[in-house]
Protein backbone atom coordinates (compact mmCIF):
# COMPACT_ATOMS: atom_id res chain seq x y z
CA UNK A 1 0.00 0.00 0.00
CA UNK A 2 1.49 3.42 -0.93
CA UNK A 3 2.42 5.50 2.14
CA UNK A 4 -0.08 8.23 1.21
CA UNK A 5 -2.91 5.75 1.48
CA UNK A 6 -2.30 4.25 4.89
CA UNK A 7 -4.35 6.61 7.07
CA UNK A 8 -7.77 6.97 5.55
CA UNK A 9 -9.80 5.86 8.56
CA UNK A 10 -10.16 9.34 10.01
CA UNK A 11 -11.62 10.44 6.66
CA UNK A 12 -14.27 7.71 6.92
CA UNK A 13 -12.71 5.65 4.16
CA UNK A 14 -11.24 2.20 3.78
CA UNK A 15 -9.08 1.04 0.90
CA UNK A 16 -8.07 -2.49 0.08
CA UNK A 17 -5.97 -3.45 -2.89
CA UNK A 18 -5.87 -7.06 -4.00
CA UNK A 19 -3.87 -7.70 -7.15
CA UNK A 20 -5.23 -5.36 -9.79
CA UNK A 21 -8.47 -4.56 -7.94
CA UNK A 22 -8.85 -1.66 -5.52
CA UNK A 23 -11.92 -1.44 -3.33
CA UNK A 24 -12.81 1.91 -1.79
CA UNK A 25 -15.38 1.72 1.00
CA UNK A 26 -17.22 4.69 2.44
CA UNK A 27 -17.04 3.64 6.06
CA UNK A 28 -19.25 5.88 8.14
CA UNK A 29 -22.34 3.64 8.27
CA UNK A 30 -23.78 5.19 11.45
CA UNK A 31 -24.15 8.42 9.41
CA UNK A 32 -25.15 6.54 6.26
CA UNK A 33 -21.71 7.39 4.87
CA UNK A 34 -22.46 11.11 4.82
CA UNK A 35 -19.59 12.98 3.23
CA UNK A 36 -17.27 15.66 4.61
CA UNK A 37 -14.38 17.63 3.14
CA UNK A 38 -11.91 15.17 4.65
CA UNK A 39 -13.70 12.31 2.90
CA UNK A 40 -13.52 14.17 -0.43
CA UNK A 41 -9.85 14.95 0.14
CA UNK A 42 -9.27 11.31 1.13
CA UNK A 43 -10.89 10.13 -2.10
CA UNK A 44 -8.69 12.54 -4.06
CA UNK A 45 -5.65 11.19 -2.23
CA UNK A 46 -6.62 7.66 -3.25
CA UNK A 47 -7.01 8.83 -6.84
CA UNK A 48 -3.60 10.48 -6.86
CA UNK A 49 -1.77 7.54 -5.33
CA UNK A 50 -3.46 4.47 -6.71
CA UNK A 51 -0.89 1.95 -7.98
CA UNK A 52 -0.33 1.81 -11.74
CA UNK A 53 -1.27 -1.85 -12.00
CA UNK A 54 -4.81 -1.37 -10.65
CA UNK A 55 -7.31 -2.15 -13.40
CA UNK A 56 -10.65 -2.07 -11.55
CA UNK A 57 -11.75 0.27 -8.76
CA UNK A 58 -14.88 -0.69 -6.86
CA UNK A 59 -16.58 2.06 -4.83
CA UNK A 60 -18.98 0.81 -2.17
CA UNK A 61 -20.63 1.94 1.03
CA UNK A 62 -20.79 0.06 4.30
CA UNK A 63 -24.13 -0.37 6.06
CA UNK A 64 -27.62 0.12 4.69
CA UNK A 65 -26.89 3.09 2.40
CA UNK A 66 -24.35 3.68 -0.33
CA UNK A 67 -24.11 7.35 0.69
CA UNK A 68 -26.55 9.90 2.16
CA UNK A 69 -24.75 12.84 0.52
CA UNK A 70 -23.07 15.73 2.23
CA UNK A 71 -23.01 15.61 6.02
CA UNK A 72 -25.91 17.95 6.70
CA UNK A 73 -24.20 19.20 9.86
CA UNK A 74 -21.93 21.11 7.46
CA UNK A 75 -24.84 23.51 7.02
CA UNK A 76 -25.25 24.11 10.75
CA UNK A 77 -23.50 26.81 12.73
CA UNK A 78 -21.60 24.13 14.70
CA UNK A 79 -20.42 22.27 11.58
CA UNK A 80 -18.82 18.84 11.83
CA UNK A 81 -16.20 18.50 14.58
CA UNK A 82 -12.69 18.45 13.12
CA UNK A 83 -13.82 19.45 9.64
CA UNK A 84 -13.23 22.64 7.71
CA UNK A 85 -16.48 24.54 7.24
CA UNK A 86 -18.24 25.07 3.94
CA UNK A 87 -16.24 27.69 2.03
CA UNK A 88 -17.91 31.07 1.70
CA UNK A 89 -18.40 32.28 -1.87
CA UNK A 90 -16.97 35.61 -0.67
CA UNK A 91 -13.70 33.82 0.09
CA UNK A 92 -11.24 34.07 -2.81
CA UNK A 93 -10.38 30.42 -2.14
CA UNK A 94 -13.99 29.30 -2.84
CA UNK A 95 -13.25 28.05 -6.35
CA UNK A 96 -10.05 26.23 -5.39
CA UNK A 97 -11.72 24.72 -2.37
CA UNK A 98 -14.61 23.31 -4.41
CA UNK A 99 -12.16 22.10 -7.09
CA UNK A 100 -10.37 20.23 -4.29
CA UNK A 101 -13.63 18.50 -3.35
CA UNK A 102 -14.31 17.68 -7.02
CA UNK A 103 -10.88 16.02 -7.25
CA UNK A 104 -12.35 13.31 -5.02
CA UNK A 105 -14.63 12.42 -7.93
CA UNK A 106 -12.81 13.15 -11.19
CA UNK A 107 -10.09 10.52 -10.78
CA UNK A 108 -12.66 7.78 -11.21
CA UNK A 109 -12.71 8.54 -14.97
CA UNK A 110 -9.00 7.67 -15.32
CA UNK A 111 -8.62 5.33 -18.33
CA UNK A 112 -6.06 3.28 -16.38
CA UNK A 113 -8.91 1.41 -14.73
CA UNK A 114 -12.65 0.81 -14.86
CA UNK A 115 -14.56 2.17 -11.88
CA UNK A 116 -17.67 0.41 -10.61
CA UNK A 117 -20.13 1.82 -8.08
CA UNK A 118 -21.80 -0.91 -6.03
CA UNK A 119 -24.93 0.80 -4.76
CA UNK A 120 -27.27 -0.43 -2.06
CA UNK A 121 -29.93 1.70 -0.41
CA UNK A 122 -29.73 5.44 -0.79
CA UNK A 123 -27.35 7.37 -3.05
CA UNK A 124 -28.33 10.97 -2.43
CA UNK A 125 -26.82 14.23 -3.63
CA UNK A 126 -23.05 14.03 -3.28
CA UNK A 127 -23.47 10.25 -3.02
CA UNK A 128 -25.44 10.02 -6.26
CA UNK A 129 -22.74 12.15 -7.90
CA UNK A 130 -20.11 9.70 -6.66
CA UNK A 131 -22.00 6.81 -8.28
CA UNK A 132 -22.32 8.90 -11.47
CA UNK A 133 -18.55 9.47 -11.46
CA UNK A 134 -17.94 5.76 -11.84
CA UNK A 135 -17.88 4.18 -15.29
CA UNK A 136 -20.39 1.49 -14.34
CA UNK A 137 -23.12 1.16 -11.74
CA UNK A 138 -24.34 -2.12 -10.24
CA UNK A 139 -27.41 -1.58 -8.09
CA UNK A 140 -29.07 -3.65 -5.43
CA UNK A 141 -32.82 -3.77 -5.95
CA UNK A 142 -33.32 -1.55 -2.89
CA UNK A 143 -31.25 1.28 -4.42
CA UNK A 144 -32.69 4.77 -4.39
CA UNK A 145 -31.03 7.56 -6.35
CA UNK A 146 -31.78 11.23 -5.77
CA UNK A 147 -30.15 14.50 -6.85
CA UNK A 148 -31.31 16.38 -3.78
CA UNK A 149 -29.22 19.56 -4.13
CA UNK A 150 -31.80 21.84 -5.78
CA UNK A 151 -34.28 21.00 -3.01
CA UNK A 152 -31.69 22.33 -0.55
CA UNK A 153 -31.07 25.51 -2.56
CA UNK A 154 -27.84 24.23 -4.14
CA UNK A 155 -26.63 23.07 -7.51
CA UNK A 156 -24.97 19.66 -7.83
CA UNK A 157 -21.29 20.68 -8.00
CA UNK A 158 -19.37 17.46 -7.50
CA UNK A 159 -19.02 16.66 -11.20
CA UNK A 160 -22.32 14.77 -11.44
CA UNK A 161 -24.19 16.99 -13.90
CA UNK A 162 -22.21 15.98 -17.00
CA UNK A 163 -22.48 12.21 -16.58
CA UNK A 164 -26.15 12.59 -15.66
CA UNK A 165 -26.90 14.48 -18.89
CA UNK A 166 -24.69 12.12 -20.90
CA UNK A 167 -26.54 9.10 -19.55
CA UNK A 168 -30.20 10.17 -19.30
CA UNK A 169 -30.29 13.13 -21.72
CA UNK A 170 -30.94 16.79 -20.98
CA UNK A 171 -34.71 16.65 -20.58
CA UNK A 172 -34.69 13.79 -18.07
CA UNK A 173 -31.73 15.32 -16.20
CA UNK A 174 -33.68 18.57 -15.82
CA UNK A 175 -36.72 16.66 -14.61
CA UNK A 176 -34.74 14.56 -12.11
CA UNK A 177 -32.72 17.46 -10.68
CA UNK A 178 -35.40 20.10 -10.55
CA UNK A 179 -37.93 17.82 -8.89
CA UNK A 180 -35.26 16.18 -6.70
CA UNK A 181 -37.32 13.03 -6.93
CA UNK A 182 -36.06 9.57 -6.14
CA UNK A 183 -35.33 7.00 -8.85
CA UNK A 184 -35.70 3.39 -7.76
CA UNK A 185 -33.58 0.53 -9.10
CA UNK A 186 -36.20 -0.54 -11.63
CA UNK A 187 -36.39 2.93 -13.17
CA UNK A 188 -32.59 3.30 -12.95
CA UNK A 189 -32.24 0.43 -15.43
CA UNK A 190 -34.75 2.03 -17.79
CA UNK A 191 -32.83 5.33 -17.60
CA UNK A 192 -29.48 3.53 -18.12
CA UNK A 193 -28.33 4.69 -14.68
CA UNK A 194 -27.64 1.05 -13.81
CA UNK A 195 -25.82 -1.53 -15.91
CA UNK A 196 -27.22 -4.27 -13.69
CA UNK A 197 -29.68 -4.68 -10.82
CA UNK A 198 -29.46 -7.66 -8.49
CA UNK A 199 -30.93 -8.58 -5.13
CA UNK A 200 -29.10 -7.09 -2.14
CA UNK A 201 -27.42 -10.37 -1.07
CA UNK A 202 -26.15 -10.80 -4.63
CA UNK A 203 -24.55 -7.34 -4.90
CA UNK A 204 -20.98 -8.22 -3.91
CA UNK A 205 -21.01 -11.38 -6.03
CA UNK A 206 -22.33 -9.53 -9.08
CA UNK A 207 -19.59 -6.90 -8.72
CA UNK A 208 -16.97 -9.63 -8.33
CA UNK A 209 -18.24 -11.37 -11.49
CA UNK A 210 -18.18 -8.11 -13.45
CA UNK A 211 -14.68 -7.38 -12.15
CA UNK A 212 -13.46 -10.81 -13.25
CA UNK A 213 -14.96 -10.29 -16.71
CA UNK A 214 -13.27 -6.89 -17.00
CA UNK A 215 -9.93 -8.40 -16.01
CA UNK A 216 -10.24 -11.09 -18.67
CA UNK A 217 -9.29 -8.68 -21.47
CA UNK A 218 -5.78 -7.47 -22.26
CA UNK A 219 -4.78 -4.67 -19.86
CA UNK A 220 -3.21 -2.32 -22.40
CA UNK A 221 -6.04 -2.81 -24.89
CA UNK A 222 -8.61 -2.21 -22.14
CA UNK A 223 -6.97 1.06 -21.10
CA UNK A 224 -6.63 2.32 -24.67
CA UNK A 225 -10.22 1.34 -25.46
CA UNK A 226 -11.65 3.14 -22.42
CA UNK A 227 -9.75 6.30 -23.42
CA UNK A 228 -11.04 5.96 -26.98
CA UNK A 229 -14.65 5.45 -25.90
CA UNK A 230 -14.49 8.32 -23.41
CA UNK A 231 -13.37 10.68 -26.16
CA UNK A 232 -16.04 9.58 -28.65
CA UNK A 233 -18.90 11.92 -27.61
CA UNK A 234 -16.89 15.07 -28.36
CA UNK A 235 -15.54 13.81 -31.70
CA UNK A 236 -16.95 13.80 -35.21
CA UNK A 237 -16.90 10.43 -36.97
CA UNK A 238 -13.79 11.48 -38.85
CA UNK A 239 -12.03 12.58 -35.68
CA UNK A 240 -13.00 9.37 -33.91
CA UNK A 241 -11.82 7.25 -36.84
CA UNK A 242 -8.47 9.05 -36.67
CA UNK A 243 -8.35 8.52 -32.91
CA UNK A 244 -8.95 4.79 -33.43
CA UNK A 245 -6.07 4.58 -35.91
CA UNK A 246 -3.74 6.48 -33.59
CA UNK A 247 -4.69 4.39 -30.55
CA UNK A 248 -4.17 1.15 -32.48
CA UNK A 249 -0.77 2.24 -33.72
CA UNK A 250 0.31 3.28 -30.21
CA UNK A 251 -0.91 0.00 -28.74
CA UNK A 252 0.79 -2.17 -31.36
CA UNK A 253 4.04 -0.19 -31.24
CA UNK A 254 4.16 -0.62 -27.45
CA UNK A 255 3.56 -4.35 -27.83
CA UNK A 256 6.30 -4.73 -30.47
CA UNK A 257 8.73 -2.84 -28.23
CA UNK A 258 8.21 -5.30 -25.39
N1 LIG B 1 -25.71 14.05 7.13
C1 LIG B 1 -25.51 13.82 8.44
N2 LIG B 1 -26.07 12.78 9.11
C2 LIG B 1 -26.83 11.94 8.39
C3 LIG B 1 -27.06 12.11 7.01
C4 LIG B 1 -26.45 13.23 6.37
N3 LIG B 1 -26.58 13.47 5.05
N4 LIG B 1 -27.87 11.13 6.57
C5 LIG B 1 -28.12 10.35 7.64
N5 LIG B 1 -27.51 10.83 8.73
C6 LIG B 1 -27.54 10.31 10.09
C7 LIG B 1 -28.88 10.57 10.75
O1 LIG B 1 -28.92 11.86 11.31
C8 LIG B 1 -28.93 9.47 11.77
O2 LIG B 1 -28.15 9.85 12.88
P1 LIG B 1 -28.62 9.47 14.38
O3 LIG B 1 -28.58 7.97 14.43
O4 LIG B 1 -27.60 10.13 15.22
O5 LIG B 1 -30.00 10.02 14.52
C9 LIG B 1 -28.21 8.31 11.08
O6 LIG B 1 -27.43 8.88 10.03
C10 LIG B 1 -29.16 7.33 10.43
O7 LIG B 1 -30.05 8.06 9.61
P2 LIG B 1 -31.60 7.67 9.47
O8 LIG B 1 -32.29 8.80 8.81
O9 LIG B 1 -32.12 7.22 10.80
O10 LIG B 1 -31.46 6.40 8.52
P3 LIG B 1 -32.49 5.83 7.47
O11 LIG B 1 -31.86 4.58 6.97
O12 LIG B 1 -33.86 5.77 8.06
O13 LIG B 1 -32.56 6.92 6.31
C11 LIG B 1 -31.62 8.37 4.65
C12 LIG B 1 -31.46 7.08 5.47
C13 LIG B 1 -32.82 8.23 3.69
C14 LIG B 1 -30.33 8.49 3.84
C15 LIG B 1 -31.86 9.59 5.55
O14 LIG B 1 -30.92 9.56 6.61
C16 LIG B 1 -31.71 10.93 4.86
O15 LIG B 1 -32.63 11.37 4.17
N6 LIG B 1 -30.58 11.60 5.03
C17 LIG B 1 -30.35 12.94 4.50
C18 LIG B 1 -30.09 12.93 3.00
C19 LIG B 1 -29.75 14.30 2.45
O16 LIG B 1 -30.58 15.18 2.37
N7 LIG B 1 -28.47 14.49 2.05
C20 LIG B 1 -27.99 15.72 1.46
C21 LIG B 1 -28.08 15.64 -0.05
S1 LIG B 1 -27.53 17.09 -0.90
C22 LIG B 1 -25.84 16.92 -1.05
O17 LIG B 1 -25.30 15.87 -0.85
C23 LIG B 1 -25.01 18.11 -1.50
Coordinates of C-alpha atoms and ligand atoms in Angstrom, one line a residue:
X1 CA 0.0 0.0 0.0
X2 CA 1.5 3.4 -0.9
X3 CA 2.4 5.5 2.1
X4 CA -0.1 8.2 1.2
X5 CA -2.9 5.7 1.5
X6 CA -2.3 4.2 4.9
X7 CA -4.3 6.6 7.1
X8 CA -7.8 7.0 5.6
X9 CA -9.8 5.9 8.6
X10 CA -10.2 9.3 10.0
X11 CA -11.6 10.4 6.7
X12 CA -14.3 7.7 6.9
X13 CA -12.7 5.7 4.2
X14 CA -11.2 2.2 3.8
X15 CA -9.1 1.0 0.9
X16 CA -8.1 -2.5 0.1
X17 CA -6.0 -3.5 -2.9
X18 CA -5.9 -7.1 -4.0
X19 CA -3.9 -7.7 -7.1
X20 CA -5.2 -5.4 -9.8
X21 CA -8.5 -4.6 -7.9
X22 CA -8.9 -1.7 -5.5
X23 CA -11.9 -1.4 -3.3
X24 CA -12.8 1.9 -1.8
X25 CA -15.4 1.7 1.0
X26 CA -17.2 4.7 2.4
X27 CA -17.0 3.6 6.1
X28 CA -19.3 5.9 8.1
X29 CA -22.3 3.6 8.3
X30 CA -23.8 5.2 11.4
X31 CA -24.2 8.4 9.4
X32 CA -25.2 6.5 6.3
X33 CA -21.7 7.4 4.9
X34 CA -22.5 11.1 4.8
X35 CA -19.6 13.0 3.2
X36 CA -17.3 15.7 4.6
X37 CA -14.4 17.6 3.1
X38 CA -11.9 15.2 4.7
X39 CA -13.7 12.3 2.9
X40 CA -13.5 14.2 -0.4
X41 CA -9.8 15.0 0.1
X42 CA -9.3 11.3 1.1
X43 CA -10.9 10.1 -2.1
X44 CA -8.7 12.5 -4.1
X45 CA -5.7 11.2 -2.2
X46 CA -6.6 7.7 -3.3
X47 CA -7.0 8.8 -6.8
X48 CA -3.6 10.5 -6.9
X49 CA -1.8 7.5 -5.3
X50 CA -3.5 4.5 -6.7
X51 CA -0.9 2.0 -8.0
X52 CA -0.3 1.8 -11.7
X53 CA -1.3 -1.8 -12.0
X54 CA -4.8 -1.4 -10.7
X55 CA -7.3 -2.2 -13.4
X56 CA -10.6 -2.1 -11.5
X57 CA -11.7 0.3 -8.8
X58 CA -14.9 -0.7 -6.9
X59 CA -16.6 2.1 -4.8
X60 CA -19.0 0.8 -2.2
X61 CA -20.6 1.9 1.0
X62 CA -20.8 0.1 4.3
X63 CA -24.1 -0.4 6.1
X64 CA -27.6 0.1 4.7
X65 CA -26.9 3.1 2.4
X66 CA -24.3 3.7 -0.3
X67 CA -24.1 7.3 0.7
X68 CA -26.5 9.9 2.2
X69 CA -24.8 12.8 0.5
X70 CA -23.1 15.7 2.2
X71 CA -23.0 15.6 6.0
X72 CA -25.9 18.0 6.7
X73 CA -24.2 19.2 9.9
X74 CA -21.9 21.1 7.5
X75 CA -24.8 23.5 7.0
X76 CA -25.2 24.1 10.8
X77 CA -23.5 26.8 12.7
X78 CA -21.6 24.1 14.7
X79 CA -20.4 22.3 11.6
X80 CA -18.8 18.8 11.8
X81 CA -16.2 18.5 14.6
X82 CA -12.7 18.5 13.1
X83 CA -13.8 19.4 9.6
X84 CA -13.2 22.6 7.7
X85 CA -16.5 24.5 7.2
X86 CA -18.2 25.1 3.9
X87 CA -16.2 27.7 2.0
X88 CA -17.9 31.1 1.7
X89 CA -18.4 32.3 -1.9
X90 CA -17.0 35.6 -0.7
X91 CA -13.7 33.8 0.1
X92 CA -11.2 34.1 -2.8
X93 CA -10.4 30.4 -2.1
X94 CA -14.0 29.3 -2.8
X95 CA -13.2 28.1 -6.4
X96 CA -10.0 26.2 -5.4
X97 CA -11.7 24.7 -2.4
X98 CA -14.6 23.3 -4.4
X99 CA -12.2 22.1 -7.1
X100 CA -10.4 20.2 -4.3
X101 CA -13.6 18.5 -3.4
X102 CA -14.3 17.7 -7.0
X103 CA -10.9 16.0 -7.3
X104 CA -12.4 13.3 -5.0
X105 CA -14.6 12.4 -7.9
X106 CA -12.8 13.2 -11.2
X107 CA -10.1 10.5 -10.8
X108 CA -12.7 7.8 -11.2
X109 CA -12.7 8.5 -15.0
X110 CA -9.0 7.7 -15.3
X111 CA -8.6 5.3 -18.3
X112 CA -6.1 3.3 -16.4
X113 CA -8.9 1.4 -14.7
X114 CA -12.7 0.8 -14.9
X115 CA -14.6 2.2 -11.9
X116 CA -17.7 0.4 -10.6
X117 CA -20.1 1.8 -8.1
X118 CA -21.8 -0.9 -6.0
X119 CA -24.9 0.8 -4.8
X120 CA -27.3 -0.4 -2.1
X121 CA -29.9 1.7 -0.4
X122 CA -29.7 5.4 -0.8
X123 CA -27.3 7.4 -3.0
X124 CA -28.3 11.0 -2.4
X125 CA -26.8 14.2 -3.6
X126 CA -23.0 14.0 -3.3
X127 CA -23.5 10.2 -3.0
X128 CA -25.4 10.0 -6.3
X129 CA -22.7 12.2 -7.9
X130 CA -20.1 9.7 -6.7
X131 CA -22.0 6.8 -8.3
X132 CA -22.3 8.9 -11.5
X133 CA -18.6 9.5 -11.5
X134 CA -17.9 5.8 -11.8
X135 CA -17.9 4.2 -15.3
X136 CA -20.4 1.5 -14.3
X137 CA -23.1 1.2 -11.7
X138 CA -24.3 -2.1 -10.2
X139 CA -27.4 -1.6 -8.1
X140 CA -29.1 -3.7 -5.4
X141 CA -32.8 -3.8 -5.9
X142 CA -33.3 -1.6 -2.9
X143 CA -31.2 1.3 -4.4
X144 CA -32.7 4.8 -4.4
X145 CA -31.0 7.6 -6.4
X146 CA -31.8 11.2 -5.8
X147 CA -30.2 14.5 -6.9
X148 CA -31.3 16.4 -3.8
X149 CA -29.2 19.6 -4.1
X150 CA -31.8 21.8 -5.8
X151 CA -34.3 21.0 -3.0
X152 CA -31.7 22.3 -0.6
X153 CA -31.1 25.5 -2.6
X154 CA -27.8 24.2 -4.1
X155 CA -26.6 23.1 -7.5
X156 CA -25.0 19.7 -7.8
X157 CA -21.3 20.7 -8.0
X158 CA -19.4 17.5 -7.5
X159 CA -19.0 16.7 -11.2
X160 CA -22.3 14.8 -11.4
X161 CA -24.2 17.0 -13.9
X162 CA -22.2 16.0 -17.0
X163 CA -22.5 12.2 -16.6
X164 CA -26.1 12.6 -15.7
X165 CA -26.9 14.5 -18.9
X166 CA -24.7 12.1 -20.9
X167 CA -26.5 9.1 -19.5
X168 CA -30.2 10.2 -19.3
X169 CA -30.3 13.1 -21.7
X170 CA -30.9 16.8 -21.0
X171 CA -34.7 16.7 -20.6
X172 CA -34.7 13.8 -18.1
X173 CA -31.7 15.3 -16.2
X174 CA -33.7 18.6 -15.8
X175 CA -36.7 16.7 -14.6
X176 CA -34.7 14.6 -12.1
X177 CA -32.7 17.5 -10.7
X178 CA -35.4 20.1 -10.5
X179 CA -37.9 17.8 -8.9
X180 CA -35.3 16.2 -6.7
X181 CA -37.3 13.0 -6.9
X182 CA -36.1 9.6 -6.1
X183 CA -35.3 7.0 -8.8
X184 CA -35.7 3.4 -7.8
X185 CA -33.6 0.5 -9.1
X186 CA -36.2 -0.5 -11.6
X187 CA -36.4 2.9 -13.2
X188 CA -32.6 3.3 -13.0
X189 CA -32.2 0.4 -15.4
X190 CA -34.7 2.0 -17.8
X191 CA -32.8 5.3 -17.6
X192 CA -29.5 3.5 -18.1
X193 CA -28.3 4.7 -14.7
X194 CA -27.6 1.1 -13.8
X195 CA -25.8 -1.5 -15.9
X196 CA -27.2 -4.3 -13.7
X197 CA -29.7 -4.7 -10.8
X198 CA -29.5 -7.7 -8.5
X199 CA -30.9 -8.6 -5.1
X200 CA -29.1 -7.1 -2.1
X201 CA -27.4 -10.4 -1.1
X202 CA -26.1 -10.8 -4.6
X203 CA -24.6 -7.3 -4.9
X204 CA -21.0 -8.2 -3.9
X205 CA -21.0 -11.4 -6.0
X206 CA -22.3 -9.5 -9.1
X207 CA -19.6 -6.9 -8.7
X208 CA -17.0 -9.6 -8.3
X209 CA -18.2 -11.4 -11.5
X210 CA -18.2 -8.1 -13.4
X211 CA -14.7 -7.4 -12.2
X212 CA -13.5 -10.8 -13.2
X213 CA -15.0 -10.3 -16.7
X214 CA -13.3 -6.9 -17.0
X215 CA -9.9 -8.4 -16.0
X216 CA -10.2 -11.1 -18.7
X217 CA -9.3 -8.7 -21.5
X218 CA -5.8 -7.5 -22.3
X219 CA -4.8 -4.7 -19.9
X220 CA -3.2 -2.3 -22.4
X221 CA -6.0 -2.8 -24.9
X222 CA -8.6 -2.2 -22.1
X223 CA -7.0 1.1 -21.1
X224 CA -6.6 2.3 -24.7
X225 CA -10.2 1.3 -25.5
X226 CA -11.6 3.1 -22.4
X227 CA -9.8 6.3 -23.4
X228 CA -11.0 6.0 -27.0
X229 CA -14.7 5.5 -25.9
X230 CA -14.5 8.3 -23.4
X231 CA -13.4 10.7 -26.2
X232 CA -16.0 9.6 -28.7
X233 CA -18.9 11.9 -27.6
X234 CA -16.9 15.1 -28.4
X235 CA -15.5 13.8 -31.7
X236 CA -17.0 13.8 -35.2
X237 CA -16.9 10.4 -37.0
X238 CA -13.8 11.5 -38.9
X239 CA -12.0 12.6 -35.7
X240 CA -13.0 9.4 -33.9
X241 CA -11.8 7.3 -36.8
X242 CA -8.5 9.0 -36.7
X243 CA -8.4 8.5 -32.9
X244 CA -9.0 4.8 -33.4
X245 CA -6.1 4.6 -35.9
X246 CA -3.7 6.5 -33.6
X247 CA -4.7 4.4 -30.6
X248 CA -4.2 1.1 -32.5
X249 CA -0.8 2.2 -33.7
X250 CA 0.3 3.3 -30.2
X251 CA -0.9 0.0 -28.7
X252 CA 0.8 -2.2 -31.4
X253 CA 4.0 -0.2 -31.2
X254 CA 4.2 -0.6 -27.5
X255 CA 3.6 -4.3 -27.8
X256 CA 6.3 -4.7 -30.5
X257 CA 8.7 -2.8 -28.2
X258 CA 8.2 -5.3 -25.4
Ligands
LIG1 N1 -25.7 14.0 7.1 C1 -25.5 13.8 8.4 N2 -26.1 12.8 9.1 C2 -26.8 11.9 8.4 C3 -27.1 12.1 7.0 C4 -26.5 13.2 6.4 N3 -26.6 13.5 5.0 N4 -27.9 11.1 6.6 C5 -28.1 10.3 7.6 N5 -27.5 10.8 8.7 C6 -27.5 10.3 10.1 C7 -28.9 10.6 10.8 O1 -28.9 11.9 11.3 C8 -28.9 9.5 11.8 O2 -28.1 9.9 12.9 P1 -28.6 9.5 14.4 O3 -28.6 8.0 14.4 O4 -27.6 10.1 15.2 O5 -30.0 10.0 14.5 C9 -28.2 8.3 11.1 O6 -27.4 8.9 10.0 C10 -29.2 7.3 10.4 O7 -30.0 8.1 9.6 P2 -31.6 7.7 9.5 O8 -32.3 8.8 8.8 O9 -32.1 7.2 10.8 O10 -31.5 6.4 8.5 P3 -32.5 5.8 7.5 O11 -31.9 4.6 7.0 O12 -33.9 5.8 8.1 O13 -32.6 6.9 6.3 C11 -31.6 8.4 4.6 C12 -31.5 7.1 5.5 C13 -32.8 8.2 3.7 C14 -30.3 8.5 3.8 C15 -31.9 9.6 5.6 O14 -30.9 9.6 6.6 C16 -31.7 10.9 4.9 O15 -32.6 11.4 4.2 N6 -30.6 11.6 5.0 C17 -30.3 12.9 4.5 C18 -30.1 12.9 3.0 C19 -29.8 14.3 2.5 O16 -30.6 15.2 2.4 N7 -28.5 14.5 2.1 C20 -28.0 15.7 1.5 C21 -28.1 15.6 0.0 S1 -27.5 17.1 -0.9 C22 -25.8 16.9 -1.0 O17 -25.3 15.9 -0.9 C23 -25.0 18.1 -1.5

